[in-house]
XYZ file of C-alpha atoms in Angstrom:
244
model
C -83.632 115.249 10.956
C -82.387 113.173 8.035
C -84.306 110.415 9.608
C -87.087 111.994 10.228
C -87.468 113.141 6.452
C -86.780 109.543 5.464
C -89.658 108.422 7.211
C -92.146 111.357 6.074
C -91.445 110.411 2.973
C -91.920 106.706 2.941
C -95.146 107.443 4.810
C -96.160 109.631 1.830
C -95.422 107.351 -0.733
C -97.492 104.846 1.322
C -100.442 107.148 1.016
C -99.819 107.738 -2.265
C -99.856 103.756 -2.909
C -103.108 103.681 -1.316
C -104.867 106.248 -2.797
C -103.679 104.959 -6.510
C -104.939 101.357 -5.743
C -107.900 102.269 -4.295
C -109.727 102.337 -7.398
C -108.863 98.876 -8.206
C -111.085 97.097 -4.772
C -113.881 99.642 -5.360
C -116.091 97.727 -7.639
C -118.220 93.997 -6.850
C -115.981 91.331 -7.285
C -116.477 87.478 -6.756
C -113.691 85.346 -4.857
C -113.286 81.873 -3.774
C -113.610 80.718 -0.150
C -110.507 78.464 -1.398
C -110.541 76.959 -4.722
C -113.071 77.280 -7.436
C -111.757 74.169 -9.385
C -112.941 72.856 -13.258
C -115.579 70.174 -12.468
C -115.929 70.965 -8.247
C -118.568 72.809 -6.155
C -117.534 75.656 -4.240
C -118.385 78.565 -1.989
C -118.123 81.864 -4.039
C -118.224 85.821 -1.798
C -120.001 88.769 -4.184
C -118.067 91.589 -2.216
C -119.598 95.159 -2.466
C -118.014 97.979 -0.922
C -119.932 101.315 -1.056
C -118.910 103.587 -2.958
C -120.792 106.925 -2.297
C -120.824 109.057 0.845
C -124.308 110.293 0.495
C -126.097 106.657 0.331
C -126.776 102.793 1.102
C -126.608 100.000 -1.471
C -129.729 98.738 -0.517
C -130.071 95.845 -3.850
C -127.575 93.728 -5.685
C -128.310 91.472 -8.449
C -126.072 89.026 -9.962
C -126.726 87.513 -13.492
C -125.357 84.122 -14.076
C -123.277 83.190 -17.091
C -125.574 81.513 -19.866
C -122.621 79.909 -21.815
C -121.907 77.960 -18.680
C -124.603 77.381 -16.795
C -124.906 76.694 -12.653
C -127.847 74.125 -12.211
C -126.688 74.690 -8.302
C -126.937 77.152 -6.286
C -127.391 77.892 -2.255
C -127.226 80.647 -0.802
C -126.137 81.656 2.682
C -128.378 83.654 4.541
C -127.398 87.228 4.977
C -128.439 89.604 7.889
C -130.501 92.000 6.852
C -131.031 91.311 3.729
C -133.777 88.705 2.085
C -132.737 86.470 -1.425
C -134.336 85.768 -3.897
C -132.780 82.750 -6.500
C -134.327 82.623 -10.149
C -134.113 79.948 -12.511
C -134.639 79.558 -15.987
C -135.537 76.760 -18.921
C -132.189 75.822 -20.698
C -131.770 75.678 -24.784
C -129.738 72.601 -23.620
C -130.324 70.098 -20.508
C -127.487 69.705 -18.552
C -126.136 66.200 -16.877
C -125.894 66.549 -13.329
C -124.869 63.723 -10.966
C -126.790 60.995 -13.276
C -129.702 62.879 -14.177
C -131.023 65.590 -17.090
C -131.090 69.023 -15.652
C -133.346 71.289 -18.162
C -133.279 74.019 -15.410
C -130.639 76.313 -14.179
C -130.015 80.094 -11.967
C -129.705 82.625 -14.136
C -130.058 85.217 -11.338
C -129.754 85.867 -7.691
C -130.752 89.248 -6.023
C -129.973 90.675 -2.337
C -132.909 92.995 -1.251
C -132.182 94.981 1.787
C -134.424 95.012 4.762
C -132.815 97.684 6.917
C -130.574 99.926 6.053
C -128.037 98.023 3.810
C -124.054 98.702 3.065
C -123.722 101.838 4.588
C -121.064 104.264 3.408
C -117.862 103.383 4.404
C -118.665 99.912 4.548
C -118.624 96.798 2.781
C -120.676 93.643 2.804
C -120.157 89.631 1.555
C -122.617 87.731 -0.253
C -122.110 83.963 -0.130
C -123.179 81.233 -2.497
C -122.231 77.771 -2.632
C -122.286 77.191 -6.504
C -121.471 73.817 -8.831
C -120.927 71.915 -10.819
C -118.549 74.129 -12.471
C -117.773 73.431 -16.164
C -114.475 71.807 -16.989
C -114.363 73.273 -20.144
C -113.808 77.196 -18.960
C -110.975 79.162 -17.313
C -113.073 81.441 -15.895
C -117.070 82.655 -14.911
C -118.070 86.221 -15.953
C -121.334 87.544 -14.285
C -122.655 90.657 -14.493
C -123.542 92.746 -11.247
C -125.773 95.572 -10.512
C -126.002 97.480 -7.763
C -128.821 99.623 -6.258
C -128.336 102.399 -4.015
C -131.242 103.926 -1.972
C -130.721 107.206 -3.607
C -132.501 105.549 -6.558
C -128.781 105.878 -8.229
C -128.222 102.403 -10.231
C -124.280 101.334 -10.957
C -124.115 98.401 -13.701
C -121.085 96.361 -13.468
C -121.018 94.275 -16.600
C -118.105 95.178 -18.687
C -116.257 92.429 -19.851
C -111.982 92.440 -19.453
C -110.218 92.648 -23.084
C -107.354 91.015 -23.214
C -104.190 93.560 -22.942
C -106.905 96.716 -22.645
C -107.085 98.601 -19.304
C -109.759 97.489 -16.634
C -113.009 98.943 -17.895
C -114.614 101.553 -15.696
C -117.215 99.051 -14.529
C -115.703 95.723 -15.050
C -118.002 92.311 -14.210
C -116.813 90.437 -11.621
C -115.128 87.204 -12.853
C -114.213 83.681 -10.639
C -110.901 82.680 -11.693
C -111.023 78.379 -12.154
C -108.368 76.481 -11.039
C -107.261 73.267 -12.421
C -109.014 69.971 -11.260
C -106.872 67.787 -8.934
C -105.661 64.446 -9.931
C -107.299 62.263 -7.054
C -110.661 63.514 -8.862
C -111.210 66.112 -5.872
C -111.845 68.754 -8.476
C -109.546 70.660 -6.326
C -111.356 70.662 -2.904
C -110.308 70.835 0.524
C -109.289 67.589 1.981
C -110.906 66.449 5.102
C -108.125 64.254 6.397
C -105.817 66.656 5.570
C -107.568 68.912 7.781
C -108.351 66.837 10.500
C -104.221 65.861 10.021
C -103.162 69.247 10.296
C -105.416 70.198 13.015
C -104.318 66.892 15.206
C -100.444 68.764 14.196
C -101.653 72.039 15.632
C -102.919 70.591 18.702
C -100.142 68.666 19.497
C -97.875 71.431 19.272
C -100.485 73.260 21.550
C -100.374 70.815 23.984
C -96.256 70.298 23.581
C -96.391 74.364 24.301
C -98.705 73.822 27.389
C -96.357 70.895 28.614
C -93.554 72.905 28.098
C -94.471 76.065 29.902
C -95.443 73.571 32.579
C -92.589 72.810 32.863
C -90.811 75.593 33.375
C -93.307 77.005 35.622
C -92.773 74.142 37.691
C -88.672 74.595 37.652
C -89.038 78.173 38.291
C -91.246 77.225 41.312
C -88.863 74.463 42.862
C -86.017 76.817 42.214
C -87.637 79.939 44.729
C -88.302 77.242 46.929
C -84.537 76.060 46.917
C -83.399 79.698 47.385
C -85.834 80.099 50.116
C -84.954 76.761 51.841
C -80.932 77.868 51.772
C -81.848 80.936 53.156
C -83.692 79.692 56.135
C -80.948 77.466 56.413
C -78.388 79.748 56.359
C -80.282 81.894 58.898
C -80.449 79.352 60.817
C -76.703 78.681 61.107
C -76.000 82.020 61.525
C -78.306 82.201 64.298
C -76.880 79.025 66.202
C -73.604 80.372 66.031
C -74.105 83.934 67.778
C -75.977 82.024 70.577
C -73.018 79.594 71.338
C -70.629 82.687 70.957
C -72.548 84.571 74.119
C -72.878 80.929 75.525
């Protein structure tokens, strides 16, 4: 009894875990697929759960940071859903690979074509993004989503600084430091190929291995079977000399 109680009640505090930081993944949010390093490229997820029970988010659009602006920007094609990237003139041309860049996104907007994020669901919108400013800790943009009910949600409060999370917070990316072989912070391609030359070689070490001991374990039924026979065989011999 005692033990059962113990467990009831961990699996109520559990619940009750879940239910208080449920609030806190509700809203869009932008993460890395990795790093998003000071000076790199890299490819950013908008997530958007749905958040009512009575409708679709059937638009999103994402405003881009002015003070820090994104000359580029790809997106990944979604199911379902068309994009549609906008640009606009800058006060100031940026300097992009060697060359003046008086142009940059301001905005990028998911339209549904079928039904959307239905609710209960949530849904990933990729972008591969750069050249992202050295100068900045972080990228605010400002999110709004569209249900089909017509209902609009705006998320485009910013964080203050030691105030609680605003009821509809912008999503921020989070920069990381650049690294010091000028990577900005990217995934290395050797390393990769490296580590997945390491995993195969312990795949094939386990396949050798199990090999192995399928092989013993096959030799060794075989012995038993051969002494058997053998010492049928004996036994056999000796009952027909014993009524010889």
């Amino acid at each position: 009894m005692k033990v059962s109680r113990i467990a009831a009640s961990g699996a109520l505090a559990a619940s009750a875990v879940v239910v208080l930081s449920a609030p806190a993944f509700a809203h869009v949010s932008v993460q890395p697929e990795g790093v998003a390093a000071k000076g790199g490229y890299a490819t950013i997820d908008f997530k958007v759960p749905n958040e009512r029970d009575n409708a679709s988010t059937t638009k999103l659009e994402v405003n881009f940071p002015t003070d820090h602006p994104l000359a580029s920007v790809m997106p990944q094609p979604v199911d379902g859903w068309d994009v549609k990237v906008t640009t606009s003139k800058l006060d100031k041309p940026l300097e992009l690979h060697g060359k003046k860049i008086d142009e940059a996104v301001s905005k990028v907007t998911w339209t549904a074509t079928g039904k959307g994020v239905r609710p209960g669901f949530f849904q990933k919108f990729p972008l591969s993004v750069g050249q992202l400013p050295e100068d900045a800790d972080e990228l605010v943009f400002k999110a709004i989503q569209t249900y089909s009910n017509k209902e609009v949600v705006r998320w485009i409060e910013p964080q203050e600084d030691g105030a609680e999370e605003p009821e509809n917070p912008a999503p921020v990316l989070a920069l990381s430091a650049a690294s010091e072989d000028g990577h900005h912070g990217m995934p290395s391609a050797e390393k990769a190929s490296d580590d997945e030359k390491a995993e195969h070689g312990e795949t094939e070490a386990a396949a050798s291995s199990d090999s192995s001991d399928t092989t013993a374990r096959v030799l060794g039924v075989v012995g038993i079977a051969v002494g058997a026979a053998g010492v049928a065989f004996g036994v056999l011999a000796g009952r027909r000399r014993t009524h010889a």
